[in-house]
Coordinates of C-alpha atoms in Angstrom, one line a residue:
M1 CA -2.3 -24.7 -13.0
A2 CA -2.5 -24.7 -16.7
R3 CA -5.6 -26.9 -17.1
G4 CA -7.7 -26.1 -14.1
R5 CA -9.1 -27.9 -11.1
A6 CA -10.7 -30.8 -13.0
A7 CA -7.4 -31.8 -14.8
R8 CA -5.3 -31.3 -11.7
G9 CA -7.6 -33.6 -9.8
A10 CA -6.3 -36.5 -12.0
P11 CA -4.5 -39.2 -10.1
F12 CA -1.2 -38.7 -11.8
V13 CA -1.2 -35.0 -10.9
Q14 CA -2.0 -35.8 -7.3
A15 CA 0.8 -38.4 -7.3
E16 CA 3.2 -35.7 -8.4
L17 CA 2.1 -33.4 -5.6
L18 CA 2.5 -36.2 -3.1
R19 CA 6.0 -36.9 -4.4
A20 CA 6.8 -33.2 -4.0
A21 CA 5.4 -33.3 -0.5
H22 CA 7.6 -36.4 0.3
T23 CA 10.7 -34.7 -1.1
A24 CA 10.0 -31.6 1.0
R25 CA 9.6 -33.7 4.1
L26 CA 13.0 -35.4 3.4
A27 CA 14.6 -32.0 3.0
G28 CA 13.1 -30.8 6.3
L29 CA 10.8 -28.3 4.6
L30 CA 7.7 -29.1 6.7
R31 CA 5.7 -26.1 5.8
G32 CA 6.0 -26.8 2.1
E33 CA 5.0 -30.4 2.7
A34 CA 1.9 -29.4 4.6
A35 CA 0.9 -26.9 1.9
A36 CA 1.2 -29.6 -0.8
L37 CA -0.9 -32.0 1.2
R38 CA -3.6 -29.4 1.6
V39 CA -3.7 -28.9 -2.2
V40 CA -4.0 -32.6 -2.7
R41 CA -6.9 -32.8 -0.2
G42 CA -8.6 -29.9 -2.0
L43 CA -8.2 -31.6 -5.4
R44 CA -9.6 -34.9 -4.1
G45 CA -12.6 -33.1 -2.7
A46 CA -13.2 -31.3 -6.0
R47 CA -12.8 -34.5 -8.0
A48 CA -15.2 -36.4 -5.7
R49 CA -17.6 -33.5 -5.6
H50 CA -17.8 -33.5 -1.8
D51 CA -20.3 -31.2 -0.3
T52 CA -17.7 -29.7 2.0
H53 CA -15.4 -28.7 -0.9
R54 CA -15.0 -25.0 -1.4
L55 CA -13.2 -23.4 -4.4
A56 CA -12.0 -20.6 -2.1
G57 CA -10.3 -23.1 0.2
L58 CA -8.5 -24.7 -2.8
V59 CA -7.4 -21.2 -3.9
T60 CA -6.0 -20.5 -0.4
A61 CA -4.1 -23.8 -0.3
L62 CA -2.6 -23.2 -3.8
H63 CA -1.7 -19.7 -2.8
E64 CA 0.2 -20.9 0.3
L65 CA 2.0 -23.6 -1.7
L66 CA 3.2 -21.3 -4.5
L67 CA 4.1 -18.5 -2.1
T68 CA 6.1 -20.8 0.2
T69 CA 7.9 -22.3 -2.9
A70 CA 8.7 -19.0 -4.4
R71 CA 10.1 -17.6 -1.2
L72 CA 12.3 -20.6 -0.6
A73 CA 13.5 -20.5 -4.2
A74 CA 14.5 -16.8 -3.6
A75 CA 16.5 -17.8 -0.6
D76 CA 14.2 -16.0 1.8
G77 CA 15.8 -16.2 5.3
D78 CA 12.5 -16.3 7.2
P79 CA 12.7 -19.3 9.5
T80 CA 8.9 -19.8 9.5
L81 CA 9.2 -21.0 5.9
V82 CA 10.8 -24.2 7.1
G83 CA 8.0 -25.0 9.5
T84 CA 8.0 -27.2 12.5
A85 CA 7.3 -30.9 12.9
R86 CA 4.5 -32.3 15.0
Q87 CA 5.4 -31.4 18.6
K88 CA 4.5 -33.6 21.5
Y89 CA 3.1 -32.4 24.8
R90 CA 5.6 -30.7 27.0
P91 CA 5.8 -30.3 30.7
G92 CA 3.8 -27.3 31.9
G93 CA 4.4 -27.5 35.7
S94 CA 1.5 -26.3 37.9
L95 CA -1.4 -24.4 36.2
R96 CA -4.5 -22.7 37.4
V97 CA -7.0 -22.5 34.6
L98 CA -10.6 -21.1 34.6
G99 CA -13.3 -22.2 32.2
V100 CA -14.6 -19.6 29.7
F101 CA -16.9 -21.5 27.3
R102 CA -17.3 -24.8 25.4
E103 CA -17.5 -25.2 21.7
P104 CA -19.0 -28.0 19.7
V105 CA -16.9 -29.4 16.9
I106 CA -18.3 -31.1 13.7
S107 CA -15.7 -31.8 11.1
A108 CA -16.1 -32.6 7.4
T109 CA -14.3 -35.9 7.9
G110 CA -17.0 -37.4 10.2
Y111 CA -15.5 -36.4 13.6
G112 CA -17.5 -34.7 16.3
G113 CA -17.0 -33.6 19.9
V114 CA -16.4 -30.6 22.1
V115 CA -13.5 -28.3 23.0
T116 CA -13.7 -26.5 26.3
H117 CA -11.6 -23.3 26.4
L118 CA -9.9 -22.1 29.5
L119 CA -7.8 -19.1 30.5
G120 CA -4.7 -19.2 32.7
D121 CA -3.8 -16.6 35.3
D122 CA -1.3 -15.1 32.9
G123 CA -3.9 -14.7 30.2
R124 CA -2.8 -17.7 28.1
W125 CA -5.5 -19.8 26.4
F126 CA -5.7 -23.5 27.1
S127 CA -8.2 -26.1 25.9
V128 CA -9.5 -29.6 26.7
A129 CA -10.7 -31.5 23.7
D130 CA -12.8 -34.6 23.2
V131 CA -13.2 -35.1 19.5
R132 CA -13.7 -38.6 18.0
P133 CA -15.5 -40.2 15.1
G134 CA -19.2 -39.7 15.4
G135 CA -20.3 -36.5 13.7
P136 CA -23.1 -34.3 14.9
A137 CA -24.6 -36.8 17.3
R138 CA -21.4 -37.1 19.2
A139 CA -20.9 -33.3 19.2
R140 CA -24.2 -32.9 21.0
A141 CA -23.5 -35.7 23.5
A142 CA -19.9 -34.6 24.2
G143 CA -21.0 -31.3 25.7
N144 CA -21.8 -33.2 28.9
A145 CA -19.1 -35.9 28.6
T146 CA -16.6 -36.5 31.4
V147 CA -13.3 -34.6 31.2
A148 CA -10.4 -37.0 31.0
I149 CA -7.7 -35.1 33.0
G150 CA -6.2 -36.7 36.0
A151 CA -8.7 -37.8 38.6
A152 CA -11.0 -34.8 38.2
T153 CA -14.6 -35.9 38.2
L154 CA -16.4 -33.2 36.2
D155 CA -17.9 -32.9 32.8
H156 CA -17.3 -30.3 30.1
A157 CA -20.4 -28.4 31.0
R158 CA -19.1 -27.9 34.6
L159 CA -15.5 -27.3 33.5
A160 CA -16.7 -24.5 31.2
R161 CA -18.1 -22.7 34.2
G162 CA -15.5 -24.0 36.7
G163 CA -11.7 -24.4 36.8
L164 CA -8.9 -26.7 37.4
L165 CA -5.7 -26.7 39.5
V166 CA -3.3 -28.9 37.5
T167 CA 0.0 -30.3 38.7
G168 CA 2.4 -32.1 36.5
A169 CA 0.6 -30.5 33.5
T170 CA 1.5 -31.4 30.0
V171 CA 0.7 -28.8 27.3
S172 CA 0.8 -29.0 23.5
P173 CA 2.2 -26.1 21.4
D174 CA -1.4 -24.9 20.7
G175 CA -2.4 -25.0 24.3
R176 CA -4.2 -28.4 24.6
L177 CA -3.9 -29.9 28.1
G178 CA -2.8 -33.5 28.2
S179 CA -4.0 -36.3 30.4
G180 CA -0.8 -38.3 31.0
R181 CA -0.2 -40.7 33.8
G182 CA 1.6 -38.0 36.0
V183 CA -1.1 -35.4 35.6
R184 CA -3.1 -34.4 38.7
A185 CA -6.1 -32.1 38.5
T186 CA -8.3 -30.7 41.2
P187 CA -11.6 -29.0 40.4
L188 CA -11.9 -25.3 41.4
P189 CA -14.9 -22.9 41.7
G190 CA -15.6 -21.0 38.6
A191 CA -15.2 -17.3 38.0
T192 CA -17.5 -14.8 36.3
W193 CA -16.6 -12.8 33.3
T194 CA -16.4 -9.7 35.5
S195 CA -13.5 -10.9 37.6
E196 CA -9.8 -11.3 36.6
P197 CA -8.3 -12.8 34.5
L198 CA -11.5 -13.3 32.5
A199 CA -12.5 -9.6 32.6
H200 CA -9.3 -8.7 30.8
L201 CA -10.9 -10.3 27.6
F202 CA -13.3 -7.3 27.4
A203 CA -10.8 -4.5 28.1
R204 CA -9.8 -3.5 24.5
P205 CA -11.8 -2.1 21.6
L206 CA -12.4 -4.6 18.8
A207 CA -10.8 -2.4 16.2
D208 CA -7.5 -2.5 18.1
V209 CA -7.7 -6.3 18.4
V210 CA -8.5 -6.7 14.7
A211 CA -5.6 -4.5 13.6
E212 CA -3.2 -6.5 15.9
R213 CA -4.4 -9.9 14.6
L214 CA -4.3 -9.0 10.9
A215 CA -0.8 -7.4 11.2
G216 CA 0.6 -10.3 13.2
A217 CA -0.6 -13.3 11.2
A218 CA 2.2 -15.8 10.7
P219 CA 2.5 -19.4 9.5
A220 CA 1.8 -22.2 11.9
S221 CA 3.5 -25.5 12.4
A222 CA 3.0 -28.5 10.2
E223 CA 1.1 -30.1 13.0
S224 CA -2.1 -28.1 12.4
G225 CA -1.7 -28.3 8.6
D226 CA -2.9 -24.8 8.2
A227 CA -1.5 -21.3 8.1
L228 CA -2.2 -19.5 11.3
D229 CA -5.7 -18.1 11.3
P230 CA -5.6 -14.4 11.9
A231 CA -8.8 -14.8 13.9
G232 CA -6.6 -16.6 16.5
D233 CA -7.8 -16.8 20.0
P234 CA -11.4 -15.8 20.9
V235 CA -12.1 -12.1 21.6
G236 CA -14.5 -10.4 24.0
C237 CA -16.7 -7.3 23.6
D238 CA -19.8 -5.6 24.9
L239 CA -22.5 -5.1 22.2
V240 CA -26.0 -3.6 21.9
V241 CA -28.4 -5.5 19.5
V242 CA -29.6 -3.4 16.6
G243 CA -31.7 -5.9 14.7
A244 CA -31.6 -8.8 12.3
A245 CA -30.7 -9.3 8.6
G246 CA -31.6 -12.7 7.4
D247 CA -30.0 -15.2 9.8
H248 CA -27.5 -12.6 11.0
L249 CA -27.7 -10.5 14.1
L250 CA -26.6 -6.8 13.8
A251 CA -25.1 -5.0 16.8
R252 CA -22.8 -2.1 17.7
E253 CA -20.0 -2.1 20.2
L254 CA -20.7 -0.3 23.4
P255 CA -18.4 2.6 24.4
R256 CA -15.4 1.6 26.5
P257 CA -16.2 1.9 30.2
A258 CA -14.0 4.0 32.4
T259 CA -11.6 2.2 34.7
G260 CA -12.6 2.2 38.3
P261 CA -10.4 2.5 41.3
G262 CA -7.5 0.0 41.1
G263 CA -8.4 -0.8 37.5
D264 CA -10.7 -3.7 38.5
A265 CA -12.9 -4.5 35.5
A266 CA -15.7 -5.6 37.9
A267 CA -15.7 -2.1 39.4
R268 CA -15.9 -0.3 36.1
P269 CA -19.1 1.7 35.6
D270 CA -20.5 0.6 32.3
A271 CA -20.7 3.4 29.8
G272 CA -23.7 1.9 28.3
D273 CA -25.9 2.3 31.4
D274 CA -27.1 5.6 30.0
P275 CA -29.6 5.0 27.2
A276 CA -28.6 8.3 25.7
A277 CA -25.0 7.1 25.3
E278 CA -25.4 5.7 21.8
P279 CA -22.6 3.7 20.1
T280 CA -21.3 5.4 16.9
G281 CA -19.0 2.7 15.6
P282 CA -19.6 0.4 12.7
L283 CA -22.4 -2.1 12.7
I284 CA -21.1 -5.6 13.5
R285 CA -22.6 -8.6 11.9
L286 CA -22.9 -11.7 14.1
V287 CA -23.1 -14.9 12.1
P288 CA -23.5 -18.4 13.5
A289 CA -20.2 -20.1 14.4
N290 CA -21.7 -23.3 13.1
S291 CA -25.1 -23.4 11.3
H292 CA -25.6 -27.1 11.6
P293 CA -29.3 -27.7 12.6
D294 CA -28.4 -30.0 15.4
L295 CA -26.6 -27.2 17.2
A296 CA -28.1 -24.2 18.9
H297 CA -26.1 -21.4 17.3
T298 CA -28.7 -20.2 14.8
D299 CA -31.7 -20.5 17.1
N300 CA -29.9 -18.5 19.8
L301 CA -28.9 -15.7 17.5
R302 CA -32.5 -15.5 16.1
R303 CA -33.8 -15.2 19.7
L304 CA -31.3 -12.5 20.6
A305 CA -32.2 -10.6 17.5
S306 CA -35.8 -10.4 18.6
R307 CA -34.8 -7.9 21.3
P308 CA -33.4 -4.7 19.7
G309 CA -31.7 -2.7 22.4
L310 CA -30.5 -5.8 24.3
R311 CA -27.0 -5.5 25.7
L312 CA -24.7 -8.4 25.6
R313 CA -21.2 -9.4 26.7
V314 CA -20.0 -11.6 23.8
I315 CA -17.0 -13.9 23.3
G316 CA -16.4 -15.0 19.7
R317 CA -13.9 -15.3 16.9
L318 CA -13.2 -12.7 14.2
A319 CA -14.3 -13.5 10.7
T320 CA -11.3 -12.1 9.0
D321 CA -12.6 -12.7 5.5
R322 CA -15.7 -10.5 5.9
A323 CA -16.2 -6.9 6.8
A324 CA -16.8 -6.3 10.5
T325 CA -18.1 -9.8 11.3
L326 CA -17.9 -11.8 14.4
R327 CA -18.8 -15.5 15.1
P328 CA -20.1 -15.5 18.7
L329 CA -19.5 -18.6 20.8
A330 CA -20.8 -17.5 24.2
V331 CA -22.8 -14.6 25.6
G332 CA -23.5 -13.1 29.0
P333 CA -25.0 -10.1 30.7
V334 CA -23.3 -6.7 30.6
P335 CA -22.1 -5.8 34.1
G336 CA -23.8 -2.9 35.7
D337 CA -27.0 -3.2 33.7
E338 CA -30.0 -5.0 35.2
T339 CA -32.6 -3.8 32.8
C340 CA -31.5 -4.3 29.2
T341 CA -29.3 -7.3 29.5
L342 CA -29.6 -11.1 29.8
R343 CA -31.1 -12.8 32.9
L344 CA -29.4 -16.1 33.0
P345 CA -29.9 -18.8 35.7
D346 CA -27.5 -18.7 38.6
A347 CA -26.3 -22.2 37.6
W348 CA -25.0 -20.9 34.3
L349 CA -22.6 -18.5 36.2
G350 CA -23.4 -15.6 34.0
R351 CA -22.8 -17.0 30.5
A352 CA -24.5 -19.2 27.9
D353 CA -22.6 -21.4 25.4
L354 CA -24.4 -20.7 22.2
G355 CA -23.6 -24.1 20.7
Y356 CA -25.2 -26.0 23.6
D357 CA -27.3 -23.8 25.9
R358 CA -30.6 -22.8 24.4
L359 CA -31.8 -19.3 25.4
Q360 CA -35.5 -19.0 26.3
G361 CA -37.8 -16.0 26.5
T362 CA -37.4 -15.8 30.3
H363 CA -33.7 -15.2 29.8
L364 CA -34.4 -12.0 27.9
P365 CA -35.8 -8.6 29.3
P366 CA -39.4 -7.7 28.4
E367 CA -39.8 -6.3 25.0
D368 CA -40.5 -2.7 26.3
A369 CA -37.7 -2.7 28.8
C370 CA -34.9 -1.6 26.4
P371 CA -34.8 1.6 24.4
R372 CA -35.1 0.6 20.8
P373 CA -32.1 1.7 18.7
P374 CA -32.6 3.6 15.4
D375 CA -33.3 1.4 12.5
A376 CA -30.2 0.4 10.6
H377 CA -30.0 1.2 6.9
V378 CA -28.3 -1.4 4.8
G379 CA -25.4 0.2 3.0
P380 CA -22.6 -1.0 0.7
D381 CA -20.1 -3.6 2.0
P382 CA -16.6 -2.3 1.4
L383 CA -15.4 -5.8 0.6
A384 CA -18.1 -7.6 -1.1
D385 CA -19.5 -4.6 -3.1
S386 CA -16.1 -3.3 -4.2
P387 CA -14.8 -4.0 -7.8
L388 CA -12.3 -6.2 -6.1
W389 CA -14.6 -9.2 -6.6
R390 CA -13.5 -9.1 -10.3
T391 CA -10.0 -9.9 -9.2
R392 CA -11.1 -12.7 -7.0
R393 CA -13.3 -14.1 -9.9
L394 CA -10.2 -14.1 -12.2
V395 CA -8.0 -15.8 -9.5
E396 CA -10.7 -18.5 -8.9
L397 CA -11.3 -18.9 -12.6
A398 CA -7.6 -19.7 -13.1
V399 CA -7.9 -22.5 -10.5
A400 CA -11.3 -23.8 -11.6
G401 CA -11.0 -23.5 -15.4
G402 CA -7.3 -23.3 -16.0
R403 CA -5.2 -21.2 -18.4
R404 CA -7.5 -21.4 -21.3
A405 CA -10.4 -20.1 -19.3
V406 CA -8.4 -17.1 -18.1
A407 CA -7.3 -16.3 -21.7
E408 CA -10.9 -16.5 -23.0
S409 CA -12.1 -14.1 -20.3
G410 CA -10.0 -11.4 -21.8
R411 CA -11.2 -11.8 -25.4
G412 CA -14.0 -9.2 -25.0
G413 CA -11.9 -6.3 -23.9
D414 CA -10.3 -5.2 -20.6
R415 CA -13.6 -4.8 -18.6
T416 CA -12.0 -6.0 -15.4
G417 CA -9.1 -3.6 -15.7
A418 CA -11.4 -0.6 -16.5
A419 CA -13.6 -1.3 -13.5
L420 CA -10.7 -1.6 -11.2
R421 CA -9.0 1.5 -12.5
G422 CA -12.2 3.4 -12.2
A423 CA -12.4 2.4 -8.5
G424 CA -8.9 3.6 -7.8
M425 CA -7.2 0.2 -7.9
P426 CA -4.6 0.5 -10.7
G427 CA -2.3 -2.1 -9.1
A428 CA -5.1 -4.7 -9.2
A429 CA -5.9 -3.7 -12.8
E430 CA -2.3 -4.2 -14.0
L431 CA -1.9 -7.5 -12.3
C432 CA -5.2 -8.9 -13.8
A433 CA -4.1 -7.6 -17.2
A434 CA -0.7 -9.3 -16.8
L435 CA -2.3 -12.6 -15.7
T436 CA -4.7 -12.6 -18.7
A437 CA -1.9 -11.7 -21.1
E438 CA 0.3 -14.4 -19.8
A439 CA -2.5 -17.0 -20.0
D440 CA -2.8 -16.2 -23.7
R441 CA 0.9 -16.1 -24.5
R442 CA 2.5 -18.9 -26.5
G443 CA 5.9 -18.8 -28.1
R444 CA 7.2 -20.5 -31.3
D445 CA 10.1 -22.8 -31.8
A446 CA 12.8 -22.5 -34.4
F447 CA 10.5 -23.8 -37.1
G448 CA 7.7 -21.4 -36.4
R449 CA 5.5 -23.9 -34.7
L450 CA 3.5 -23.0 -31.6
A451 CA 5.4 -24.2 -28.5
D452 CA 4.1 -25.2 -25.1
P453 CA 3.4 -22.1 -22.9
D454 CA 5.8 -21.4 -20.0
P455 CA 4.1 -22.7 -16.9
D456 CA 6.5 -20.9 -14.5
S457 CA 5.7 -17.4 -15.9
Y458 CA 1.9 -18.1 -15.7
A459 CA 2.2 -19.4 -12.1
R460 CA 4.2 -16.3 -11.1
A461 CA 1.6 -14.0 -12.6
W462 CA -1.2 -15.9 -10.8
L463 CA 0.7 -15.8 -7.5
A464 CA 1.3 -12.0 -7.8
T465 CA -2.4 -11.4 -8.4
A466 CA -3.4 -13.7 -5.5
V467 CA -1.0 -12.1 -3.1
H468 CA -2.2 -8.6 -4.0
L469 CA -5.8 -9.7 -3.6
A470 CA -5.3 -11.1 -0.1
A471 CA -3.4 -8.0 1.1
T472 CA -6.1 -5.7 -0.3
E473 CA -8.9 -7.7 1.3
R474 CA -7.1 -7.7 4.6
V475 CA -6.8 -3.9 4.5
L476 CA -10.5 -3.5 3.7
V477 CA -11.5 -5.8 6.5
E478 CA -9.4 -3.9 9.0
S479 CA -10.8 -0.5 7.8
S480 CA -14.4 -1.8 8.2
W481 CA -13.8 -2.2 11.9
R482 CA -12.6 1.4 12.3
Q483 CA -15.4 3.2 10.5
R484 CA -17.3 5.7 12.5
E485 CA -20.8 6.0 11.1
A486 CA -24.0 7.6 12.0
P487 CA -26.4 5.2 13.7
G488 CA -28.5 4.9 10.5
A489 CA -25.7 3.4 8.4
M490 CA -24.3 -0.1 8.4
L491 CA -22.1 -2.6 6.6
S492 CA -24.2 -4.9 4.4

């Protein structure tokens, strides 16, 4: 870490990291191997100045590598630190799965395709993927490509609104359905989002789901090459559109409906039917799941934002690095509301895949049909507008500029520490001060000459700061989902 991103991108440094990854592999430390390889990929992207390279991604990869190494060196008994090897498809028996939505995939390495997400009767998520070299063009075309499971003759568009009865199923550890020789699949009629098991996706408040996801984050296997994303599986919610801010759509979560007789979600009277029943939770920012111009995400969000008061049933992924933010993947009408919700074609079976299906004006209610919610006032973001950005800047400076850059940042006084202490963050202030001091510390040998600085002490100081930063940001994100505001306030 001593000389920053540019120096560490040198071939000999990458070779040392690759040697360390190979050593970890031989020792059976697969999580450490995967972490080292992610750092190498990040360094190569930085050195080659790839458009897809992000400094934040390299910081996360280095954080994971150093934290895993430190915990192993301390004889931490957590079995997840070892990691797991690539696991093959396992027998899954007979499965009945129902399509929920399809998601276009465009990777930074030139791959493109589609992943259709399905739900089992027991609430488990499954997927059928078709991702190959081809980029955006293939991602668009794959949305209607034939599904390669058994002898089932249907495409991804039909599967996302249908289902499969699979016998002799094979399933990967992350829920992907295999298409081996012994697999047999029979198409099934689809189910709407108001019938079980799909209706169960909308049964819990988002704040509870966020708290569970952030508290339960754990490392994944070496197969994925990434730590487990706290966003995890998609989540569902019912929202009312408030307006737009740039290319973002602003919405509030509708109150939880009361459970009808027998607990059937389809029989629940929607609490949002009464226009006077106004949501009071935090404003939720909906951002495009993929902003590539060849996909429909951005255009669809822009069209939805043109109808303030519109009520939506949304399935998306949590953006756990931003305050109260959701990345929507599919939308549908709110049950029990025929006036202020979507009016989708019958063939769409009550939902639109935001990456593929393009919403039209006829799919929206008339402009005067929905009561307009109060205008939203843009307020401070508890994450982006807090002094914590100073800690992140110092952590990223250490990765981008190296030890000398961190030391130079402290020459003009402890402005970072003063700002953090003034905001009630003394722990962050002390860690930043310790990192800056360690970056500038150089001992002397027996003859009084300056000696090389201790790289281990500097790495420990950086890791302590990065761990504290990640934990604090996670707390702020969770708290942003639990805020109860007046309708005129929002998260920026």
